[in-house]
CSV table of C-alpha atoms in Angstrom, one decimal:
chain,number,residue,atom,x,y,z
L,15,MET,CA,49.0,-24.4,35.2
L,16,HIS,CA,46.5,-20.9,35.1
L,17,SER,CA,43.8,-20.1,38.2
L,18,PHE,CA,40.3,-19.8,37.6
L,19,SER,CA,40.3,-16.5,38.0
L,20,GLY,CA,42.8,-15.9,35.2
L,21,LEU,CA,41.4,-17.3,32.9
L,22,LEU,CA,38.0,-15.7,33.5
L,23,ASN,CA,40.5,-12.2,33.2
L,24,GLY,CA,41.2,-13.9,30.0
L,25,SER,CA,38.0,-14.2,28.4
L,26,MET,CA,36.6,-10.2,30.3
L,27,SER,CA,39.2,-9.0,28.4
L,28,ARG,CA,38.0,-10.1,25.4
L,29,VAL,CA,34.5,-9.2,26.2
L,30,SER,CA,35.6,-5.0,26.9
L,31,ARG,CA,37.1,-5.2,23.8
L,32,LEU,CA,34.2,-5.9,22.2
L,33,GLY,CA,32.6,-3.7,24.4
L,34,ARG,CA,34.1,-0.5,23.0
L,35,CYS,CA,33.3,-2.1,18.9
L,36,ILE,CA,33.0,1.3,17.6
L,37,PHE,CA,30.1,2.1,14.6
L,38,ALA,CA,31.9,3.4,11.2
L,39,ASN,CA,30.3,7.0,11.7
L,40,GLY,CA,32.6,7.3,15.6
L,41,ARG,CA,29.1,6.7,18.0
L,42,ARG,CA,29.5,3.6,20.2
L,43,PHE,CA,27.8,0.5,20.7
L,44,GLU,CA,26.2,0.0,24.0
L,45,SER,CA,28.1,-1.7,26.0
L,46,ARG,CA,27.5,-5.0,26.6
L,47,GLN,CA,30.7,-5.5,29.2
L,48,SER,CA,28.5,-4.5,32.5
L,49,ARG,CA,26.3,-7.7,31.6
L,50,LEU,CA,28.6,-10.3,30.6
L,51,GLN,CA,30.7,-9.1,33.6
L,52,LEU,CA,28.0,-9.8,35.8
L,53,GLN,CA,27.3,-13.2,34.4
L,54,ALA,CA,30.8,-14.2,35.2
L,55,GLU,CA,30.7,-13.2,38.6
L,56,THR,CA,27.4,-14.7,38.9
L,57,LEU,CA,29.6,-18.1,37.6
L,58,THR,CA,32.2,-17.3,40.4
L,59,ASP,CA,29.9,-17.3,43.7
L,60,THR,CA,28.3,-19.8,42.9
L,61,PRO,CA,29.2,-23.0,44.4
L,62,THR,CA,30.7,-25.7,43.1
L,63,SER,CA,29.5,-29.9,43.8
L,64,LEU,CA,32.5,-30.9,46.3
L,65,ASP,CA,32.7,-34.0,44.5
L,66,ALA,CA,32.7,-31.7,41.0
L,67,PRO,CA,36.2,-32.3,39.8
L,68,PRO,CA,37.3,-28.1,39.7
L,69,PHE,CA,38.2,-27.8,35.5
L,70,ALA,CA,34.5,-28.8,34.9
L,71,ALA,CA,33.2,-26.0,37.0
L,72,MET,CA,36.2,-23.9,34.8
L,73,PHE,CA,35.3,-25.1,32.0
L,74,LYS,CA,31.8,-24.1,32.3
L,75,ALA,CA,32.3,-20.6,33.4
L,76,SER,CA,34.3,-20.2,30.4
L,77,GLU,CA,32.6,-21.6,28.0
L,78,ILE,CA,29.4,-19.5,28.7
L,79,VAL,CA,31.8,-15.9,28.8
L,80,ASN,CA,32.8,-16.8,25.6
L,81,ALA,CA,29.5,-17.9,24.2
L,82,ALA,CA,28.2,-14.5,25.5
L,83,ALA,CA,31.1,-12.5,24.3
L,84,ALA,CA,30.2,-14.7,20.3
L,85,ILE,CA,27.2,-13.0,20.9
L,86,ALA,CA,28.6,-9.9,21.7
L,87,GLU,CA,30.7,-10.0,18.5
L,88,ALA,CA,28.4,-10.7,16.5
L,89,GLU,CA,26.1,-8.6,17.5
L,90,CYS,CA,28.7,-5.9,16.6
L,91,ILE,CA,29.6,-7.4,12.9
L,92,GLU,CA,25.6,-6.6,12.8
L,93,GLN,CA,25.7,-3.5,13.9
L,94,LEU,CA,28.6,-2.6,11.9
L,95,LYS,CA,26.7,-4.1,8.4
L,96,LYS,CA,24.1,-1.7,9.2
L,97,THR,CA,26.4,1.6,8.8
L,98,ASP,CA,28.2,0.3,6.3
L,99,ALA,CA,25.1,-0.4,4.2
L,100,VAL,CA,24.1,3.6,4.1
L,101,PRO,CA,27.0,5.0,3.0
L,102,LEU,CA,27.1,2.6,0.2
L,103,LEU,CA,23.8,3.3,-1.5
L,104,MET,CA,23.9,7.3,-1.1
L,105,SER,CA,27.6,7.0,-2.7
L,106,TRP,CA,25.3,5.4,-5.2
L,107,LEU,CA,22.4,7.9,-5.2
L,108,LEU,CA,24.5,10.8,-5.7
L,109,GLY,CA,26.8,9.2,-8.3
L,110,GLN,CA,23.2,8.7,-10.7
L,111,GLU,CA,23.0,12.2,-13.1
L,112,SER,CA,19.0,11.7,-13.1
L,113,ILE,CA,18.5,11.1,-9.0
L,114,VAL,CA,18.4,15.3,-7.4
L,115,CYS,CA,19.1,14.5,-3.2
L,116,SER,CA,19.4,17.9,-2.3
L,117,ASP,CA,19.9,17.2,0.9
L,118,PRO,CA,22.1,14.2,1.4
L,119,THR,CA,22.7,14.1,5.4
L,120,THR,CA,19.2,14.3,6.0
L,121,VAL,CA,18.6,11.8,3.6
L,122,ALA,CA,21.1,9.4,5.2
L,123,ALA,CA,20.1,10.0,8.8
L,124,LYS,CA,16.4,8.3,7.8
L,125,LEU,CA,18.2,6.0,5.8
L,126,ARG,CA,19.9,5.1,8.7
L,127,LYS,CA,16.9,4.6,11.1
L,128,MET,CA,14.9,2.2,8.8
L,129,VAL,CA,17.7,0.3,8.1
L,130,VAL,CA,17.7,0.1,11.8
L,131,GLY,CA,13.9,-0.7,12.4
L,132,GLY,CA,14.0,-3.3,9.5
L,133,ALA,CA,12.0,-4.8,7.8
L,134,GLY,CA,9.3,-5.5,10.6
L,135,LYS,CA,8.9,-1.1,10.7
L,136,THR,CA,8.5,-0.5,7.6
L,137,VAL,CA,5.4,0.2,4.9
L,138,VAL,CA,5.4,1.8,1.7
L,139,ILE,CA,2.7,4.2,0.6
L,140,SER,CA,2.4,4.4,-2.7
L,141,ASP,CA,0.4,6.6,-5.2
L,142,PHE,CA,-0.3,4.1,-8.2
L,143,ASP,CA,-0.4,6.0,-11.7
L,144,TYR,CA,2.9,7.4,-13.8
L,145,THR,CA,5.0,6.1,-9.8
L,146,LEU,CA,4.0,2.4,-9.6
L,147,SER,CA,3.2,2.8,-13.4
L,148,ARG,CA,5.4,4.1,-16.6
L,149,PHE,CA,4.9,7.9,-17.6
L,150,ALA,CA,6.1,7.5,-21.5
L,151,ASN,CA,6.9,4.5,-23.2
L,152,GLU,CA,10.2,3.8,-25.0
L,153,SER,CA,9.3,6.2,-27.8
L,154,GLY,CA,8.2,9.2,-25.4
L,155,GLU,CA,4.9,8.6,-26.0
L,156,ARG,CA,2.5,9.0,-22.7
L,157,LEU,CA,0.7,5.8,-21.1
L,158,SER,CA,-2.5,5.9,-20.1
L,159,THR,CA,-3.7,6.3,-16.2
L,160,THR,CA,-6.3,4.6,-14.7
L,161,HIS,CA,-9.1,7.0,-15.3
L,162,GLY,CA,-7.2,6.9,-19.5
L,163,VAL,CA,-8.8,3.4,-19.9
L,164,PHE,CA,-11.7,4.6,-20.0
L,165,ASP,CA,-10.5,7.2,-23.0
L,166,ASP,CA,-9.0,4.6,-24.5
L,167,ASN,CA,-11.4,2.2,-24.7
L,168,VAL,CA,-14.6,3.7,-24.9
L,169,MET,CA,-13.4,6.1,-27.7
L,170,ARG,CA,-12.8,2.2,-29.5
L,171,LEU,CA,-16.8,1.3,-28.3
L,172,LYS,CA,-18.5,4.4,-28.4
L,173,PRO,CA,-16.9,7.6,-30.4
L,174,GLU,CA,-19.2,10.0,-29.2
L,175,LEU,CA,-18.9,8.6,-25.6
L,176,GLY,CA,-15.4,8.0,-25.7
L,177,GLN,CA,-14.8,12.1,-27.1
L,178,LYS,CA,-16.6,13.1,-23.6
L,179,PHE,CA,-13.8,11.6,-21.7
L,180,VAL,CA,-10.9,13.4,-24.1
L,181,ASP,CA,-12.6,16.4,-23.9
L,182,LEU,CA,-12.9,16.6,-20.1
L,183,LYS,CA,-9.2,15.9,-20.4
L,184,ASN,CA,-8.5,18.4,-22.4
L,185,LYS,CA,-10.8,21.0,-20.4
L,186,TYR,CA,-8.7,20.0,-16.7
L,187,TYR,CA,-6.0,18.9,-17.0
L,188,PRO,CA,-4.0,22.1,-18.1
L,189,ILE,CA,-5.5,23.3,-15.1
L,190,GLU,CA,-4.4,20.7,-12.7
L,191,PHE,CA,-0.7,21.6,-13.6
L,192,CYS,CA,-1.0,25.7,-13.9
L,193,PRO,CA,2.0,27.2,-11.8
L,194,LYS,CA,-0.2,30.5,-11.9
L,195,LEU,CA,-3.4,28.5,-10.0
L,196,THR,CA,-3.0,27.5,-6.4
L,197,MET,CA,-4.3,24.1,-4.9
L,198,GLU,CA,-7.1,26.1,-3.6
L,199,GLU,CA,-7.9,27.7,-7.2
L,200,LYS,CA,-7.9,23.8,-9.0
L,201,ILE,CA,-9.3,22.3,-6.3
L,202,PRO,CA,-12.9,22.8,-7.4
L,203,HIS,CA,-11.9,22.1,-10.7
L,204,MET,CA,-10.7,18.7,-9.5
L,205,GLU,CA,-14.0,17.8,-8.1
L,206,LYS,CA,-16.1,18.9,-10.9
L,207,TRP,CA,-13.5,17.2,-13.3
L,208,TRP,CA,-13.7,13.7,-11.4
L,209,GLY,CA,-17.3,13.9,-10.4
L,210,THR,CA,-18.3,14.2,-14.2
L,211,SER,CA,-15.9,11.6,-15.3
L,212,HIS,CA,-17.0,8.9,-12.2
L,213,SER,CA,-21.5,10.3,-13.7
L,214,LEU,CA,-20.5,8.8,-17.3
L,215,ILE,CA,-18.6,5.6,-16.2
L,216,VAL,CA,-22.3,4.6,-13.9
L,217,ASN,CA,-24.4,6.4,-16.8
L,218,GLU,CA,-23.2,4.1,-19.0
L,219,LYS,CA,-23.6,1.1,-16.1
L,220,PHE,CA,-20.3,-0.6,-17.7
L,221,SER,CA,-20.2,-4.4,-16.8
L,222,LYS,CA,-17.3,-5.8,-14.1
L,223,HIS,CA,-16.4,-8.1,-17.4
L,224,THR,CA,-16.2,-5.1,-19.7
L,225,ILE,CA,-14.1,-3.5,-17.5
L,226,GLN,CA,-11.6,-5.7,-17.0
L,227,ASP,CA,-11.0,-6.3,-20.4
L,228,PHE,CA,-10.9,-2.7,-21.2
L,229,VAL,CA,-7.6,-2.8,-17.8
L,230,ARG,CA,-6.0,-6.2,-20.7
L,231,GLN,CA,-6.4,-4.0,-23.9
L,232,SER,CA,-4.9,-0.3,-21.9
L,233,ARG,CA,-1.7,1.3,-22.9
L,234,ILE,CA,-1.0,1.5,-18.5
L,235,VAL,CA,2.6,-0.2,-17.6
L,236,PHE,CA,4.5,-1.1,-14.8
L,237,LYS,CA,8.1,0.7,-14.0
L,238,ASP,CA,11.0,-1.2,-15.4
L,239,GLY,CA,11.4,-3.7,-12.2
L,240,ALA,CA,7.6,-2.8,-10.3
L,241,GLU,CA,6.7,-6.8,-10.7
L,242,ASP,CA,9.5,-7.5,-8.8
L,243,PHE,CA,9.3,-4.8,-6.3
L,244,ILE,CA,6.1,-5.3,-5.5
L,245,GLN,CA,6.8,-9.2,-4.7
L,246,SER,CA,10.0,-8.4,-2.6
L,247,LEU,CA,7.7,-6.5,0.0
L,248,ASP,CA,5.0,-8.7,0.5
L,249,ALA,CA,8.0,-12.0,0.2
L,250,HIS,CA,9.4,-9.5,3.2
L,251,ASN,CA,5.5,-8.7,5.2
L,252,ILE,CA,6.1,-5.0,4.4
L,253,PRO,CA,2.3,-3.4,3.3
L,254,LEU,CA,2.2,-1.4,0.5
L,255,VAL,CA,-0.6,1.0,0.3
L,256,ILE,CA,-1.1,2.0,-2.9
L,257,PHE,CA,-3.1,5.7,-2.6
L,258,SER,CA,-4.6,6.7,-5.6
L,259,ALA,CA,-6.8,9.2,-7.3
L,260,GLY,CA,-7.5,6.9,-9.9
L,261,ILE,CA,-10.0,4.4,-10.2
L,262,GLY,CA,-8.6,1.8,-7.5
L,263,ASN,CA,-10.3,-1.3,-9.5
L,264,ILE,CA,-8.5,-0.4,-12.5
L,265,ILE,CA,-6.0,-0.9,-10.6
L,266,GLU,CA,-6.8,-4.6,-8.7
L,267,TYR,CA,-7.6,-5.4,-12.3
L,268,PHE,CA,-4.2,-4.7,-13.8
L,269,LEU,CA,-2.5,-6.1,-11.1
L,270,GLU,CA,-4.1,-9.4,-11.3
L,271,GLN,CA,-3.4,-9.6,-14.7
L,272,LYS,CA,0.0,-8.5,-13.9
L,273,LEU,CA,0.8,-10.7,-10.8
L,274,GLY,CA,-2.0,-13.3,-11.2
L,275,ALA,CA,-3.2,-12.5,-7.7
L,276,ILE,CA,-3.5,-9.2,-5.9
L,277,PRO,CA,-0.4,-9.6,-2.8
L,278,ARG,CA,-2.0,-10.3,0.1
L,279,ASN,CA,0.5,-7.1,1.8
L,280,THR,CA,-1.4,-4.9,-0.5
L,281,HIS,CA,-4.2,-2.5,1.1
L,282,PHE,CA,-5.9,0.2,-1.7
L,283,ILE,CA,-6.5,3.8,-1.0
L,284,SER,CA,-8.9,4.7,-4.1
L,285,ASN,CA,-12.4,5.4,-5.8
L,286,MET,CA,-13.9,3.0,-6.0
L,287,ILE,CA,-16.4,1.4,-8.8
L,288,LEU,CA,-19.9,-0.2,-6.6
L,289,PHE,CA,-21.4,-3.2,-8.8
L,290,ASP,CA,-24.8,-3.8,-8.4
L,291,GLU,CA,-26.3,-7.6,-8.3
L,292,ASP,CA,-25.9,-8.1,-12.2
L,293,GLU,CA,-22.4,-6.7,-11.3
L,294,LYS,CA,-22.9,-2.9,-13.3
L,295,ALA,CA,-21.3,-0.6,-12.4
L,296,CYS,CA,-24.2,1.6,-10.2
L,297,ALA,CA,-22.3,4.1,-8.1
L,298,PHE,CA,-18.6,5.0,-6.5
L,299,SER,CA,-17.1,5.1,-2.7
L,300,GLU,CA,-16.9,8.1,-1.4
L,301,PRO,CA,-15.3,10.3,-0.7
L,302,LEU,CA,-14.2,10.9,-3.4
L,303,ILE,CA,-10.2,11.7,-4.4
L,304,HIS,CA,-8.8,13.2,-6.5
L,305,THR,CA,-5.4,15.1,-6.3
L,306,PHE,CA,-4.9,17.9,-4.7
L,307,CYS,CA,-7.4,16.2,-1.4
L,308,LYS,CA,-4.6,12.6,-0.6
L,309,ASN,CA,-4.6,14.0,3.0
L,310,SER,CA,-6.6,13.2,6.6
L,311,SER,CA,-9.4,14.4,4.7
L,312,VAL,CA,-10.3,11.5,2.8
L,313,ILE,CA,-8.4,9.0,5.0
L,314,GLN,CA,-11.0,8.8,7.8
L,315,LYS,CA,-12.5,5.6,7.3
L,316,GLU,CA,-9.1,4.0,6.7
L,317,ALA,CA,-8.6,4.6,10.4
L,318,PRO,CA,-9.0,0.9,11.4
L,319,PHE,CA,-6.2,-0.3,9.2
L,320,PHE,CA,-3.8,2.4,9.8
L,321,HIS,CA,-3.8,0.9,14.2
L,322,GLU,CA,-3.6,-2.3,12.6
L,323,ILE,CA,0.1,-0.9,11.9
L,324,ASN,CA,0.6,1.1,13.6
L,325,GLY,CA,4.2,-0.7,15.0
L,326,ARG,CA,5.3,0.6,11.4
L,327,VAL,CA,6.9,3.6,12.4
L,328,ASN,CA,8.7,4.2,9.3
L,329,VAL,CA,7.9,5.1,5.9
L,330,ILE,CA,8.6,5.2,2.4
L,331,LEU,CA,6.6,7.3,0.2
L,332,LEU,CA,6.5,7.0,-3.7
L,333,GLY,CA,4.5,10.3,-5.9
L,334,ASP,CA,4.9,11.9,-9.1
L,335,SER,CA,2.6,15.1,-8.3
L,336,MET,CA,2.9,17.9,-5.4
L,337,GLY,CA,-0.7,15.8,-4.4
L,338,ASP,CA,1.0,12.7,-3.6
L,339,ILE,CA,3.8,14.4,-0.2
L,340,HIS,CA,0.8,14.1,2.5
L,341,MET,CA,-0.3,10.0,1.8
L,342,ASP,CA,1.9,9.2,5.0
L,343,VAL,CA,-1.3,11.2,7.3
L,344,GLY,CA,-2.8,8.3,8.4
L,345,VAL,CA,0.1,6.7,9.7
L,346,GLU,CA,0.2,6.6,13.4
L,347,ARG,CA,4.1,6.9,14.1
L,348,ASP,CA,7.1,8.9,15.0
L,349,GLY,CA,9.6,7.4,12.5
L,350,PRO,CA,11.4,9.3,9.4
L,351,THR,CA,9.2,9.6,6.4
L,352,LEU,CA,11.5,8.7,3.1
L,353,LYS,CA,9.9,11.0,0.8
L,354,VAL,CA,10.9,9.6,-3.0
L,355,GLY,CA,9.5,11.6,-6.3
L,356,TYR,CA,9.5,11.0,-10.3
L,357,TYR,CA,9.7,14.1,-11.9
L,358,ASN,CA,8.0,13.8,-15.4
L,359,GLY,CA,8.4,17.2,-16.2
L,360,SER,CA,9.9,19.6,-18.8
L,361,LEU,CA,13.6,20.2,-17.4
L,362,ASP,CA,13.8,24.1,-18.7
L,363,ASP,CA,10.6,23.6,-15.9
L,364,THR,CA,13.7,25.0,-13.8
L,365,ALA,CA,10.6,26.3,-10.8
L,366,ALA,CA,8.8,23.1,-11.1
L,367,LEU,CA,12.0,20.6,-11.0
L,368,GLN,CA,12.9,23.0,-7.9
L,369,HIS,CA,9.3,23.2,-5.9
L,370,TYR,CA,9.9,18.7,-6.3
L,371,GLU,CA,13.7,18.9,-4.8
L,372,GLU,CA,11.8,21.3,-1.4
L,373,VAL,CA,9.5,18.8,-0.5
L,374,TYR,CA,11.0,15.9,-2.3
L,375,ASP,CA,14.4,13.9,-0.4
L,376,ILE,CA,15.1,11.7,-3.1
L,377,VAL,CA,13.4,13.4,-6.9
L,378,LEU,CA,13.9,11.0,-10.2
L,379,ILE,CA,13.7,12.5,-12.9
L,380,HIS,CA,12.4,10.8,-16.1
L,381,ASP,CA,12.8,7.5,-14.4
L,382,PRO,CA,11.5,4.7,-16.1
L,383,THR,CA,12.2,2.3,-12.7
L,384,LEU,CA,11.6,1.3,-9.7
L,385,ASN,CA,15.6,0.8,-9.0
L,386,VAL,CA,15.9,3.1,-6.7
L,387,ALA,CA,12.8,1.8,-4.5
L,388,GLN,CA,14.3,-1.7,-4.6
L,389,LYS,CA,17.6,-1.1,-3.5
L,390,ILE,CA,16.3,1.2,-0.1
L,391,VAL,CA,13.8,-2.4,0.5
L,392,ASP,CA,17.2,-4.7,0.1
L,393,VAL,CA,19.7,-2.8,1.8
L,394,ILE,CA,16.9,-2.7,4.5
L,395,ASN,CA,15.9,-6.3,4.3
L,396,SER,CA,19.2,-7.4,4.1
L,397,THR,CA,21.3,-5.9,7.4
L,398,HIS,CA,17.8,-8.5,9.2
């Protein structure tokens, strides 16, 4: 017959082994041995009823110790799953020809923190034009931005006004991407471009119904997998902040038409058309948001929202331009930001591509999908 202390020591030996469970990357889990030992000692120090059979107390103590050991084992396995997931994802990322990851060690470290934090610690901050939407169709033809919705549709209805939108784009678009100009030199031109375009929309007093119809006939196209990505964020209660220098109403109407409704987890920071009582465009929201001011200068009014999600310390940032890299500026946190950038430029422009590699953790070259972002979110969700 085994003594009670022998039975207890056997159980504690199992707990000791679990306490030495090791991470795949060589780091040791926090040992739960001392906690379980204390539980066991408490059980043995507790007087049992004289009427109770001695085996009953022995069985109860053993059962509790074994249950605690099983919990520790399950936690070890769960942690191992998390650490296994990151190398698998990194291996996939580094094996893709169209993906550039200049500092895999840093990316892996950020991913590990995000995986351990889980969905409850995550927020996604994304640009819209050419990030959630496609840059070009299968034939290589460039598609529309939210401002481009007016370029396309007004030309069809009012050619003279439509030409004004086209002329603005032809004048200022080259300035936006001119490598010889600094950001400071570009900003006055962007303010002029955005301000003039918005004035044309307001002066024409486009109705909400007309703009919704413009969106329906527009050449805005979701990236492949975008609908599933947005819906998966909503299903796991991960906030999606769409931070756009485009027109927020266009994005709202587009989501409503494609998804049936705007997901409850989605928040917009953008230029919003304001309508009068007759639902005619009468003004734009302030401050003006253009390509190069997606930073602290335009998010002061968003402080209550960011405070509301202040527990979301891990940020997945999705963008396609240099103006997108500081979109996480409003997040109250000390966690990592994983910056994923879509490069839509020429492969011959090595200087531009190198610049992307310097400011984005992961660069996706001519990628018409949300596959990478979806895989990152899937890994975070699958381990919790």
